[in-house]
Amino acid sequence: MRILPRLFAIVAALSLLTQPASAQSVLRDAETEALLNDMAAPLVAAAGLSPGNVEIVMINDRSVNAFVAGGQAVYIHSGLIEKADTAAEVQGVIAHELGHITGGHVITSSQGYAKASRISILSMLLGVAAAVAGAGDAAMGVMMAGQQAAMGKFLAFSRVQESAADAAGAQYLSKAGMSGRGSLAFFKKLQSMEFRYGVSQSDDAGYGSTHPMSGDRIARLTRDYEADPAWAKPDDAQLQARFERVKAKLAGYIQEPAQTLRQYPETDTTAPARYARAYAFHKQALMDKALSETDALLKIDPDDPYFLELEGQVLLESGRPADAIEPLREATALTSNQPLIASLFGHALIATEDKSHYAEAEQVLRAAVARDRLNPFAWYQLGVIYAANGDMPRARLASAEQQVMSGQYTEALRSAQAAEAGLETGTPDWLRAQDIAMQARGELERGKKRK
């Protein structure tokens, strides 16, 4: 490992803004995505954006962070969900990130970088000139001072954007009729983290940061939030209950089972605790205990699709695909064929290795990818079905879809070319194979240029 020079640190910081998820895995869960979309919807409307065009994505990263990327995507780290105590806290973060989107900050970050680059490049040229003249120490001093100025310019630009996003987020919360208490509570958590890690709270400390100091942000936002008519409005109890379930599910999925069982002991019989323990027991291969928790959840609400999905998942991944079919079929129907749940259902049908289920599996999986093309797992399962039915060109096409989404561009190109060769010319599938081949070639060429 090595420390990047400061000039390259600026480039790295910018690349995180423009390509944030490329090196990180996305966590996908039907219940979690439904909750995040419902939490964001009134804020998206308040920001003047179309809910269907804004994507809320959860990243598998236990650090406390959120950011925006190109287009209208808000990325939330799983660590932020773990750290938050309320849905309102997460909504405050979403409101802030929407402020970055409406402010066009991903695009304008390039302006801040350009200004910083000009300073740094100029300092390098001056340093080279000094070195040629024989003043080596002076050359090094000029270059270091120039790079420090470049970093300061970029950080100042970033802090202005963060302050603008804070103000916009407060406006969106107000317009949506939501209290800013959750937003302030989360900023106070960040401030506590700053104290814990020894971040200076002095007036000049913020000059070395991409964000304004949390204390300054809290003071400024407190004035705005307390003056807002929604300040005393209670949080949405239904959203909070859903958030507690999702948070527990996430803990059970991500944490080590021992940690989950300490956090959610068996004396806790609430639905979130049972959710967390079901995942913990399942990870320990304690199928009977995991199913005991899912049975208890279904006694609370036998028609809850996410409880049914969990039961089906435990059964399927424990080697009982035939038993998983009915709960997953019911969960799929109750959610109007939600693609992630439908994909799991299709997988269970295939895993029985009973050919009488294959026609239904193909129907379910085709519907799933039609609603959610960015689902490599569903494409893989669909490819299995096509291959089992002897339809190798479409099996190759499904593989190409899965491979290009997974960054396997060489394999995707090979699969797309094989699919194109076997499909009827001019059909939609033939055209799609051409598109994937073109995309894969483009990515491979960009990879060569980067090297």
CSV table of C-alpha atoms in Angstrom, one decimal:
chain,number,residue,atom,x,y,z
A,1,MET,CA,0.0,0.0,0.0
A,2,ARG,CA,1.2,3.5,-0.7
A,3,ILE,CA,0.0,7.0,-0.1
A,4,LEU,CA,-1.2,8.8,-3.2
A,5,PRO,CA,0.4,12.2,-4.0
A,6,ARG,CA,-2.0,15.1,-3.3
A,7,LEU,CA,-2.7,15.8,-7.0
A,8,PHE,CA,-3.8,12.2,-7.5
A,9,ALA,CA,-5.9,12.4,-4.4
A,10,ILE,CA,-8.0,15.1,-6.1
A,11,VAL,CA,-8.5,12.8,-9.1
A,12,ALA,CA,-9.4,9.9,-6.8
A,13,ALA,CA,-11.9,12.0,-4.9
A,14,LEU,CA,-13.5,13.1,-8.2
A,15,SER,CA,-13.7,9.5,-9.5
A,16,LEU,CA,-15.6,8.5,-6.4
A,17,LEU,CA,-18.2,11.0,-7.3
A,18,THR,CA,-18.6,10.0,-10.9
A,19,GLN,CA,-18.1,6.2,-10.6
A,20,PRO,CA,-19.1,5.3,-7.0
A,21,ALA,CA,-20.5,1.9,-7.3
A,22,SER,CA,-18.1,0.4,-9.8
A,23,ALA,CA,-15.9,-1.3,-7.2
A,24,GLN,CA,-18.7,-2.0,-4.6
A,25,SER,CA,-21.4,-4.6,-4.5
A,26,VAL,CA,-25.0,-3.6,-4.5
A,27,LEU,CA,-27.3,-5.1,-1.9
A,28,ARG,CA,-30.7,-5.9,-3.3
A,29,ASP,CA,-33.8,-6.9,-1.3
A,30,ALA,CA,-37.5,-6.4,-2.3
A,31,GLU,CA,-38.7,-5.2,1.1
A,32,THR,CA,-35.7,-2.8,1.6
A,33,GLU,CA,-36.1,-1.3,-1.9
A,34,ALA,CA,-39.8,-0.8,-1.4
A,35,LEU,CA,-39.2,0.9,2.0
A,36,LEU,CA,-36.4,3.2,0.6
A,37,ASN,CA,-38.6,4.2,-2.4
A,38,ASP,CA,-41.5,5.0,-0.1
A,39,MET,CA,-39.3,7.0,2.2
A,40,ALA,CA,-37.9,9.0,-0.7
A,41,ALA,CA,-41.1,9.5,-2.7
A,42,PRO,CA,-42.4,12.7,-0.9
A,43,LEU,CA,-38.9,14.2,-0.9
A,44,VAL,CA,-38.4,13.4,-4.6
A,45,ALA,CA,-41.7,15.1,-5.3
A,46,ALA,CA,-40.7,18.1,-3.1
A,47,ALA,CA,-37.5,18.4,-5.1
A,48,GLY,CA,-39.5,18.6,-8.3
A,49,LEU,CA,-38.2,15.3,-9.6
A,50,SER,CA,-40.1,12.3,-11.0
A,51,PRO,CA,-40.1,9.4,-8.5
A,52,GLY,CA,-39.8,6.9,-11.3
A,53,ASN,CA,-36.5,8.5,-12.4
A,54,VAL,CA,-34.8,8.6,-9.0
A,55,GLU,CA,-33.1,5.4,-7.9
A,56,ILE,CA,-32.2,4.7,-4.2
A,57,VAL,CA,-29.5,2.0,-4.1
A,58,MET,CA,-28.0,0.3,-1.1
A,59,ILE,CA,-24.2,-0.5,-1.2
A,60,ASN,CA,-22.7,-3.3,0.8
A,61,ASP,CA,-20.3,-1.1,2.8
A,62,ARG,CA,-20.4,-0.8,6.6
A,63,SER,CA,-18.9,2.7,6.6
A,64,VAL,CA,-21.4,5.6,7.3
A,65,ASN,CA,-21.8,7.3,4.0
A,66,ALA,CA,-24.2,8.2,1.2
A,67,PHE,CA,-23.5,9.9,-2.2
A,68,VAL,CA,-24.9,10.6,-5.6
A,69,ALA,CA,-23.7,9.4,-9.0
A,70,GLY,CA,-24.4,10.4,-12.6
A,71,GLY,CA,-28.0,10.6,-13.5
A,72,GLN,CA,-30.5,10.5,-10.6
A,73,ALA,CA,-29.2,7.8,-8.3
A,74,VAL,CA,-28.7,8.1,-4.5
A,75,TYR,CA,-26.4,5.5,-3.0
A,76,ILE,CA,-26.7,4.6,0.6
A,77,HIS,CA,-24.1,2.5,2.4
A,78,SER,CA,-25.4,-0.3,4.6
A,79,GLY,CA,-23.4,1.2,7.4
A,80,LEU,CA,-25.6,4.2,7.4
A,81,ILE,CA,-28.7,2.1,7.9
A,82,GLU,CA,-27.0,0.3,10.7
A,83,LYS,CA,-26.0,3.6,12.4
A,84,ALA,CA,-29.5,5.3,12.0
A,85,ASP,CA,-32.1,4.7,14.7
A,86,THR,CA,-35.1,6.1,12.8
A,87,ALA,CA,-36.5,6.2,9.3
A,88,ALA,CA,-36.5,10.0,9.7
A,89,GLU,CA,-32.8,10.1,10.0
A,90,VAL,CA,-32.3,8.3,6.7
A,91,GLN,CA,-34.9,10.6,5.1
A,92,GLY,CA,-32.8,13.6,6.2
A,93,VAL,CA,-29.8,12.0,4.4
A,94,ILE,CA,-31.9,11.3,1.3
A,95,ALA,CA,-33.1,14.9,1.3
A,96,HIS,CA,-29.5,16.1,1.4
A,97,GLU,CA,-28.4,13.9,-1.4
A,98,LEU,CA,-31.4,15.0,-3.5
A,99,GLY,CA,-30.0,18.5,-3.0
A,100,HIS,CA,-26.8,17.4,-4.7
A,101,ILE,CA,-28.9,16.0,-7.7
A,102,THR,CA,-30.9,19.2,-8.2
A,103,GLY,CA,-27.8,21.3,-7.8
A,104,GLY,CA,-26.0,19.3,-10.5
A,105,HIS,CA,-23.1,18.8,-8.2
A,106,VAL,CA,-21.8,15.6,-9.9
A,107,ILE,CA,-21.4,17.6,-13.1
A,108,THR,CA,-20.1,20.8,-11.5
A,109,SER,CA,-17.5,18.9,-9.5
A,110,SER,CA,-15.5,18.8,-12.7
A,111,GLN,CA,-15.4,22.6,-12.6
A,112,GLY,CA,-13.9,22.5,-9.1
A,113,TYR,CA,-11.4,19.9,-10.2
A,114,ALA,CA,-10.5,21.9,-13.3
A,115,LYS,CA,-9.6,24.9,-11.2
A,116,ALA,CA,-7.6,22.8,-8.8
A,117,SER,CA,-5.8,21.1,-11.7
A,118,ARG,CA,-4.8,24.4,-13.3
A,119,ILE,CA,-3.2,25.6,-10.1
A,120,SER,CA,-1.4,22.3,-9.6
A,121,ILE,CA,-0.1,22.1,-13.2
A,122,LEU,CA,1.1,25.7,-13.1
A,123,SER,CA,3.0,24.9,-9.9
A,124,MET,CA,4.6,21.9,-11.6
A,125,LEU,CA,5.7,24.0,-14.5
A,126,LEU,CA,7.2,26.6,-12.2
A,127,GLY,CA,8.9,23.9,-10.2
A,128,VAL,CA,10.4,22.4,-13.3
A,129,ALA,CA,11.7,25.8,-14.3
A,130,ALA,CA,13.2,26.3,-10.9
A,131,ALA,CA,14.8,22.8,-11.1
A,132,VAL,CA,16.3,23.5,-14.5
A,133,ALA,CA,17.8,26.7,-13.1
A,134,GLY,CA,19.5,24.7,-10.4
A,135,ALA,CA,17.3,25.6,-7.4
A,136,GLY,CA,16.2,22.1,-6.4
A,137,ASP,CA,14.9,23.0,-3.0
A,138,ALA,CA,12.9,26.0,-4.4
A,139,ALA,CA,11.5,23.8,-7.0
A,140,MET,CA,10.2,21.3,-4.5
A,141,GLY,CA,8.8,24.1,-2.4
A,142,VAL,CA,6.9,25.6,-5.3
A,143,MET,CA,5.4,22.3,-6.3
A,144,MET,CA,4.3,21.4,-2.8
A,145,ALA,CA,2.8,24.8,-2.2
A,146,GLY,CA,1.0,24.6,-5.5
A,147,GLN,CA,-0.4,21.2,-4.8
A,148,GLN,CA,-1.5,22.3,-1.3
A,149,ALA,CA,-3.3,25.3,-2.9
A,150,ALA,CA,-4.9,22.9,-5.5
A,151,MET,CA,-6.3,20.7,-2.7
A,152,GLY,CA,-7.5,23.7,-0.8
A,153,LYS,CA,-9.3,25.0,-3.9
A,154,PHE,CA,-11.0,21.7,-4.5
A,155,LEU,CA,-12.0,21.2,-0.8
A,156,ALA,CA,-13.4,24.7,-0.6
A,157,PHE,CA,-15.5,24.0,-3.7
A,158,SER,CA,-16.7,20.8,-2.2
A,159,ARG,CA,-17.7,22.5,1.1
A,160,VAL,CA,-19.8,25.0,-0.8
A,161,GLN,CA,-21.6,22.2,-2.5
A,162,GLU,CA,-22.3,20.5,0.8
A,163,SER,CA,-23.7,23.6,2.3
A,164,ALA,CA,-26.0,24.1,-0.7
A,165,ALA,CA,-27.2,20.5,-0.4
A,166,ASP,CA,-27.9,21.0,3.3
A,167,ALA,CA,-30.1,24.0,2.5
A,168,ALA,CA,-31.9,22.2,-0.3
A,169,GLY,CA,-32.5,19.2,1.9
A,170,ALA,CA,-34.0,21.4,4.6
A,171,GLN,CA,-36.3,22.9,1.9
A,172,TYR,CA,-37.4,19.5,0.6
A,173,LEU,CA,-38.2,18.2,4.1
A,174,SER,CA,-40.2,21.4,4.8
A,175,LYS,CA,-42.1,21.1,1.5
A,176,ALA,CA,-42.9,17.5,2.2
A,177,GLY,CA,-44.2,18.4,5.6
A,178,MET,CA,-41.5,16.4,7.5
A,179,SER,CA,-39.8,17.5,10.6
A,180,GLY,CA,-36.0,18.2,10.5
A,181,ARG,CA,-35.5,16.4,13.9
A,182,GLY,CA,-34.3,13.2,12.2
A,183,SER,CA,-31.8,15.2,10.0
A,184,LEU,CA,-30.4,16.9,13.1
A,185,ALA,CA,-30.2,13.7,15.0
A,186,PHE,CA,-28.1,12.1,12.2
A,187,PHE,CA,-25.8,15.2,12.0
A,188,LYS,CA,-25.3,14.8,15.8
A,189,LYS,CA,-24.3,11.2,15.2
A,190,LEU,CA,-21.7,12.4,12.7
A,191,GLN,CA,-20.4,15.0,15.1
A,192,SER,CA,-20.1,12.3,17.8
A,193,MET,CA,-18.0,10.2,15.3
A,194,GLU,CA,-15.8,13.2,14.7
A,195,PHE,CA,-15.2,13.6,18.5
A,196,ARG,CA,-14.5,9.8,18.8
A,197,TYR,CA,-11.9,9.9,16.0
A,198,GLY,CA,-10.3,13.0,17.2
A,199,VAL,CA,-11.4,15.4,14.4
A,200,SER,CA,-10.6,18.9,15.5
A,201,GLN,CA,-13.6,21.2,15.9
A,202,SER,CA,-11.6,24.4,15.7
A,203,ASP,CA,-12.7,27.1,13.3
A,204,ASP,CA,-9.8,26.4,10.9
A,205,ALA,CA,-10.2,22.6,10.9
A,206,GLY,CA,-12.9,22.7,8.2
A,207,TYR,CA,-10.4,24.1,5.7
A,208,GLY,CA,-8.9,20.6,5.3
A,209,SER,CA,-12.3,18.8,4.8
A,210,THR,CA,-14.6,18.2,1.9
A,211,HIS,CA,-17.6,18.9,4.2
A,212,PRO,CA,-18.3,21.8,6.6
A,213,MET,CA,-17.8,20.9,10.2
A,214,SER,CA,-20.8,19.1,11.7
A,215,GLY,CA,-21.1,21.6,14.6
A,216,ASP,CA,-21.5,24.5,12.1
A,217,ARG,CA,-24.0,22.5,10.0
A,218,ILE,CA,-26.1,21.6,13.2
A,219,ALA,CA,-26.2,25.2,14.3
A,220,ARG,CA,-27.3,26.5,10.9
A,221,LEU,CA,-29.9,23.8,10.3
A,222,THR,CA,-31.3,24.0,13.8
A,223,ARG,CA,-32.4,27.6,13.2
A,224,ASP,CA,-34.1,26.6,9.9
A,225,TYR,CA,-35.7,23.5,11.2
A,226,GLU,CA,-37.1,24.9,14.5
A,227,ALA,CA,-38.7,27.8,12.5
A,228,ASP,CA,-40.4,25.3,10.2
A,229,PRO,CA,-44.1,24.5,10.8
A,230,ALA,CA,-43.4,20.8,10.6
A,231,TRP,CA,-40.8,20.9,13.4
A,232,ALA,CA,-43.1,19.3,16.0
A,233,LYS,CA,-44.8,16.9,13.6
A,234,PRO,CA,-44.5,13.3,14.8
A,235,ASP,CA,-42.6,10.8,12.6
A,236,ASP,CA,-44.5,8.3,10.5
A,237,ALA,CA,-45.0,5.4,12.8
A,238,GLN,CA,-45.7,2.9,10.0
A,239,LEU,CA,-42.5,3.8,8.2
A,240,GLN,CA,-40.6,3.5,11.4
A,241,ALA,CA,-42.0,0.0,12.0
A,242,ARG,CA,-41.0,-1.0,8.5
A,243,PHE,CA,-37.5,0.6,9.0
A,244,GLU,CA,-36.9,-1.5,12.2
A,245,ARG,CA,-37.7,-4.7,10.3
A,246,VAL,CA,-35.4,-3.8,7.4
A,247,LYS,CA,-32.6,-2.8,9.8
A,248,ALA,CA,-32.9,-6.1,11.7
A,249,LYS,CA,-33.0,-8.0,8.4
A,250,LEU,CA,-29.8,-6.2,7.3
A,251,ALA,CA,-28.1,-7.0,10.6
A,252,GLY,CA,-28.9,-10.6,10.3
A,253,TYR,CA,-27.6,-10.8,6.8
A,254,ILE,CA,-24.4,-8.8,7.2
A,255,GLN,CA,-23.3,-9.4,10.8
A,256,GLU,CA,-21.7,-12.5,12.2
A,257,PRO,CA,-24.4,-14.7,13.8
A,258,ALA,CA,-23.0,-14.3,17.3
A,259,GLN,CA,-23.2,-10.5,17.1
A,260,THR,CA,-26.8,-10.7,15.8
A,261,LEU,CA,-27.9,-13.0,18.6
A,262,ARG,CA,-26.4,-10.7,21.2
A,263,GLN,CA,-28.2,-7.7,19.6
A,264,TYR,CA,-31.5,-9.7,19.2
A,265,PRO,CA,-31.6,-12.3,22.0
A,266,GLU,CA,-34.2,-15.0,21.9
A,267,THR,CA,-36.1,-13.3,24.8
A,268,ASP,CA,-37.0,-10.6,22.2
A,269,THR,CA,-40.1,-11.8,20.4
A,270,THR,CA,-40.7,-8.8,18.3
A,271,ALA,CA,-40.9,-9.2,14.5
A,272,PRO,CA,-37.6,-7.4,13.8
A,273,ALA,CA,-35.8,-9.6,16.3
A,274,ARG,CA,-37.2,-12.8,14.8
A,275,TYR,CA,-36.2,-11.5,11.3
A,276,ALA,CA,-32.6,-11.0,12.5
A,277,ARG,CA,-32.4,-14.4,14.2
A,278,ALA,CA,-33.9,-16.2,11.2
A,279,TYR,CA,-30.9,-15.0,9.1
A,280,ALA,CA,-28.4,-15.7,11.9
A,281,PHE,CA,-29.6,-19.2,12.4
A,282,HIS,CA,-29.8,-19.8,8.7
A,283,LYS,CA,-26.2,-18.7,8.3
A,284,GLN,CA,-25.2,-21.2,11.0
A,285,ALA,CA,-27.1,-23.9,9.1
A,286,LEU,CA,-29.5,-24.3,12.0
A,287,MET,CA,-32.5,-24.8,9.7
A,288,ASP,CA,-35.0,-25.9,12.3
A,289,LYS,CA,-34.3,-22.8,14.4
A,290,ALA,CA,-34.5,-20.6,11.4
A,291,LEU,CA,-37.8,-22.1,10.3
A,292,SER,CA,-39.1,-21.7,13.9
A,293,GLU,CA,-38.5,-18.0,13.6
A,294,THR,CA,-40.2,-17.8,10.2
A,295,ASP,CA,-43.2,-19.8,11.5
A,296,ALA,CA,-43.5,-17.3,14.4
A,297,LEU,CA,-43.4,-14.4,11.9
A,298,LEU,CA,-46.1,-16.0,9.8
A,299,LYS,CA,-48.3,-16.4,12.8
A,300,ILE,CA,-48.1,-12.7,13.3
A,301,ASP,CA,-49.2,-12.1,9.7
A,302,PRO,CA,-49.7,-15.2,7.4
A,303,ASP,CA,-50.2,-12.9,4.3
A,304,ASP,CA,-47.0,-10.8,4.7
A,305,PRO,CA,-45.2,-11.4,1.4
A,306,TYR,CA,-41.8,-10.8,2.9
A,307,PHE,CA,-42.3,-13.3,5.7
A,308,LEU,CA,-43.3,-15.8,3.0
A,309,GLU,CA,-40.2,-14.9,0.9
A,310,LEU,CA,-38.0,-15.5,3.9
A,311,GLU,CA,-39.5,-18.9,4.6
A,312,GLY,CA,-39.1,-19.8,1.0
A,313,GLN,CA,-35.5,-18.6,1.0
A,314,VAL,CA,-34.6,-20.6,4.0
A,315,LEU,CA,-36.2,-23.8,2.6
A,316,LEU,CA,-34.6,-23.4,-0.8
A,317,GLU,CA,-31.1,-22.7,0.5
A,318,SER,CA,-31.4,-25.6,2.9
A,319,GLY,CA,-31.9,-28.1,0.1
A,320,ARG,CA,-35.7,-28.2,0.1
A,321,PRO,CA,-36.7,-26.5,-3.1
A,322,ALA,CA,-40.0,-28.4,-3.5
A,323,ASP,CA,-41.1,-27.1,-0.1
A,324,ALA,CA,-40.0,-23.6,-1.0
A,325,ILE,CA,-42.3,-23.3,-4.0
A,326,GLU,CA,-45.6,-22.6,-2.3
A,327,PRO,CA,-44.5,-19.8,0.0
A,328,LEU,CA,-42.5,-18.2,-2.9
A,329,ARG,CA,-45.4,-18.6,-5.3
A,330,GLU,CA,-47.7,-16.8,-2.7
A,331,ALA,CA,-45.1,-14.1,-2.1
A,332,THR,CA,-44.8,-13.5,-5.8
A,333,ALA,CA,-48.5,-13.2,-6.2
A,334,LEU,CA,-49.0,-10.9,-3.2
A,335,THR,CA,-46.4,-8.5,-4.5
A,336,SER,CA,-47.7,-8.5,-8.1
A,337,ASN,CA,-44.7,-10.4,-9.4
A,338,GLN,CA,-42.0,-8.3,-7.7
A,339,PRO,CA,-38.9,-9.2,-9.8
A,340,LEU,CA,-36.5,-10.1,-7.0
A,341,ILE,CA,-39.1,-12.4,-5.3
A,342,ALA,CA,-40.2,-13.8,-8.7
A,343,SER,CA,-36.5,-14.6,-9.5
A,344,LEU,CA,-36.2,-16.6,-6.2
A,345,PHE,CA,-39.4,-18.4,-7.1
A,346,GLY,CA,-38.1,-19.2,-10.5
A,347,HIS,CA,-34.9,-20.5,-9.0
A,348,ALA,CA,-36.9,-22.8,-6.7
A,349,LEU,CA,-38.9,-24.2,-9.6
A,350,ILE,CA,-35.7,-25.0,-11.5
A,351,ALA,CA,-33.9,-26.4,-8.4
A,352,THR,CA,-36.5,-29.2,-8.1
A,353,GLU,CA,-35.1,-30.6,-11.3
A,354,ASP,CA,-38.7,-31.5,-12.1
A,355,LYS,CA,-39.2,-30.7,-15.8
A,356,SER,CA,-42.9,-30.2,-15.2
A,357,HIS,CA,-42.0,-26.9,-13.4
A,358,TYR,CA,-39.9,-25.6,-16.2
A,359,ALA,CA,-42.6,-23.9,-18.3
A,360,GLU,CA,-43.8,-22.0,-15.2
A,361,ALA,CA,-40.2,-21.1,-14.3
A,362,GLU,CA,-39.6,-19.6,-17.8
A,363,GLN,CA,-42.8,-17.6,-17.6
A,364,VAL,CA,-42.0,-16.2,-14.1
A,365,LEU,CA,-38.4,-15.4,-15.0
A,366,ARG,CA,-39.2,-13.7,-18.3
A,367,ALA,CA,-41.7,-11.5,-16.5
A,368,ALA,CA,-39.0,-10.7,-13.9
A,369,VAL,CA,-36.4,-9.5,-16.4
A,370,ALA,CA,-39.0,-7.6,-18.4
A,371,ARG,CA,-39.7,-5.5,-15.3
A,372,ASP,CA,-36.1,-5.4,-14.0
A,373,ARG,CA,-33.4,-6.0,-16.6
A,374,LEU,CA,-30.6,-5.2,-14.1
A,375,ASN,CA,-31.0,-8.5,-12.4
A,376,PRO,CA,-28.1,-10.8,-13.2
A,377,PHE,CA,-29.4,-13.6,-11.0
A,378,ALA,CA,-32.7,-13.7,-12.9
A,379,TRP,CA,-30.9,-13.7,-16.3
A,380,TYR,CA,-28.7,-16.6,-15.1
A,381,GLN,CA,-31.7,-18.7,-14.1
A,382,LEU,CA,-33.4,-17.9,-17.4
A,383,GLY,CA,-30.4,-19.1,-19.2
A,384,VAL,CA,-30.5,-22.4,-17.3
A,385,ILE,CA,-34.1,-22.8,-18.4
A,386,TYR,CA,-33.4,-22.0,-22.1
A,387,ALA,CA,-30.5,-24.5,-22.1
A,388,ALA,CA,-32.7,-27.2,-20.5
A,389,ASN,CA,-35.2,-26.6,-23.3
A,390,GLY,CA,-32.5,-26.8,-25.9
A,391,ASP,CA,-32.8,-23.2,-26.9
A,392,MET,CA,-29.1,-22.5,-26.9
A,393,PRO,CA,-29.1,-19.1,-28.8
A,394,ARG,CA,-31.3,-17.6,-26.1
A,395,ALA,CA,-29.4,-19.3,-23.4
A,396,ARG,CA,-26.3,-17.6,-24.7
A,397,LEU,CA,-28.2,-14.3,-24.9
A,398,ALA,CA,-29.3,-14.6,-21.2
A,399,SER,CA,-25.7,-15.4,-20.3
A,400,ALA,CA,-24.5,-12.3,-22.1
A,401,GLU,CA,-27.0,-10.2,-20.2
A,402,GLN,CA,-25.8,-11.6,-16.9
A,403,GLN,CA,-22.1,-11.3,-17.8
A,404,VAL,CA,-22.2,-7.7,-19.1
A,405,MET,CA,-23.9,-6.6,-15.8
A,406,SER,CA,-21.3,-8.4,-13.8
A,407,GLY,CA,-18.4,-6.8,-15.6
A,408,GLN,CA,-17.3,-10.0,-17.4
A,409,TYR,CA,-16.9,-8.2,-20.7
A,410,THR,CA,-14.8,-10.8,-22.6
A,411,GLU,CA,-17.3,-13.5,-21.7
A,412,ALA,CA,-20.2,-11.3,-22.5
A,413,LEU,CA,-18.8,-10.5,-26.0
A,414,ARG,CA,-18.3,-14.2,-26.7
A,415,SER,CA,-21.8,-15.1,-25.5
A,416,ALA,CA,-23.4,-12.3,-27.4
A,417,GLN,CA,-21.6,-13.2,-30.7
A,418,ALA,CA,-22.7,-16.9,-30.2
A,419,ALA,CA,-26.3,-15.8,-29.6
A,420,GLU,CA,-26.3,-13.5,-32.6
A,421,ALA,CA,-25.1,-16.3,-34.8
A,422,GLY,CA,-27.9,-18.6,-33.8
A,423,LEU,CA,-30.8,-16.1,-33.7
A,424,GLU,CA,-33.0,-15.0,-36.6
A,425,THR,CA,-31.7,-11.9,-38.2
A,426,GLY,CA,-33.6,-8.7,-37.4
A,427,THR,CA,-35.6,-10.1,-34.4
A,428,PRO,CA,-35.5,-8.2,-31.1
A,429,ASP,CA,-33.3,-10.8,-29.5
A,430,TRP,CA,-30.8,-10.6,-32.4
A,431,LEU,CA,-30.7,-6.9,-32.1
A,432,ARG,CA,-30.2,-7.1,-28.3
A,433,ALA,CA,-27.3,-9.5,-28.9
A,434,GLN,CA,-25.7,-6.9,-31.2
A,435,ASP,CA,-26.2,-4.2,-28.5
A,436,ILE,CA,-24.5,-6.3,-25.8
A,437,ALA,CA,-21.6,-7.1,-28.1
A,438,MET,CA,-21.1,-3.4,-28.9
A,439,GLN,CA,-21.3,-2.5,-25.2
A,440,ALA,CA,-18.8,-5.2,-24.2
A,441,ARG,CA,-16.4,-4.1,-27.0
A,442,GLY,CA,-16.6,-0.6,-25.8
A,443,GLU,CA,-15.9,-1.5,-22.2
A,444,LEU,CA,-12.9,-3.6,-23.3
A,445,GLU,CA,-11.5,-0.8,-25.4
A,446,ARG,CA,-11.9,1.7,-22.5
A,447,GLY,CA,-10.1,-0.8,-20.2
A,448,LYS,CA,-7.2,-1.0,-22.6
A,449,LYS,CA,-6.9,2.8,-22.8
A,450,ARG,CA,-7.0,3.1,-19.0
A,451,LYS,CA,-4.1,0.6,-18.7
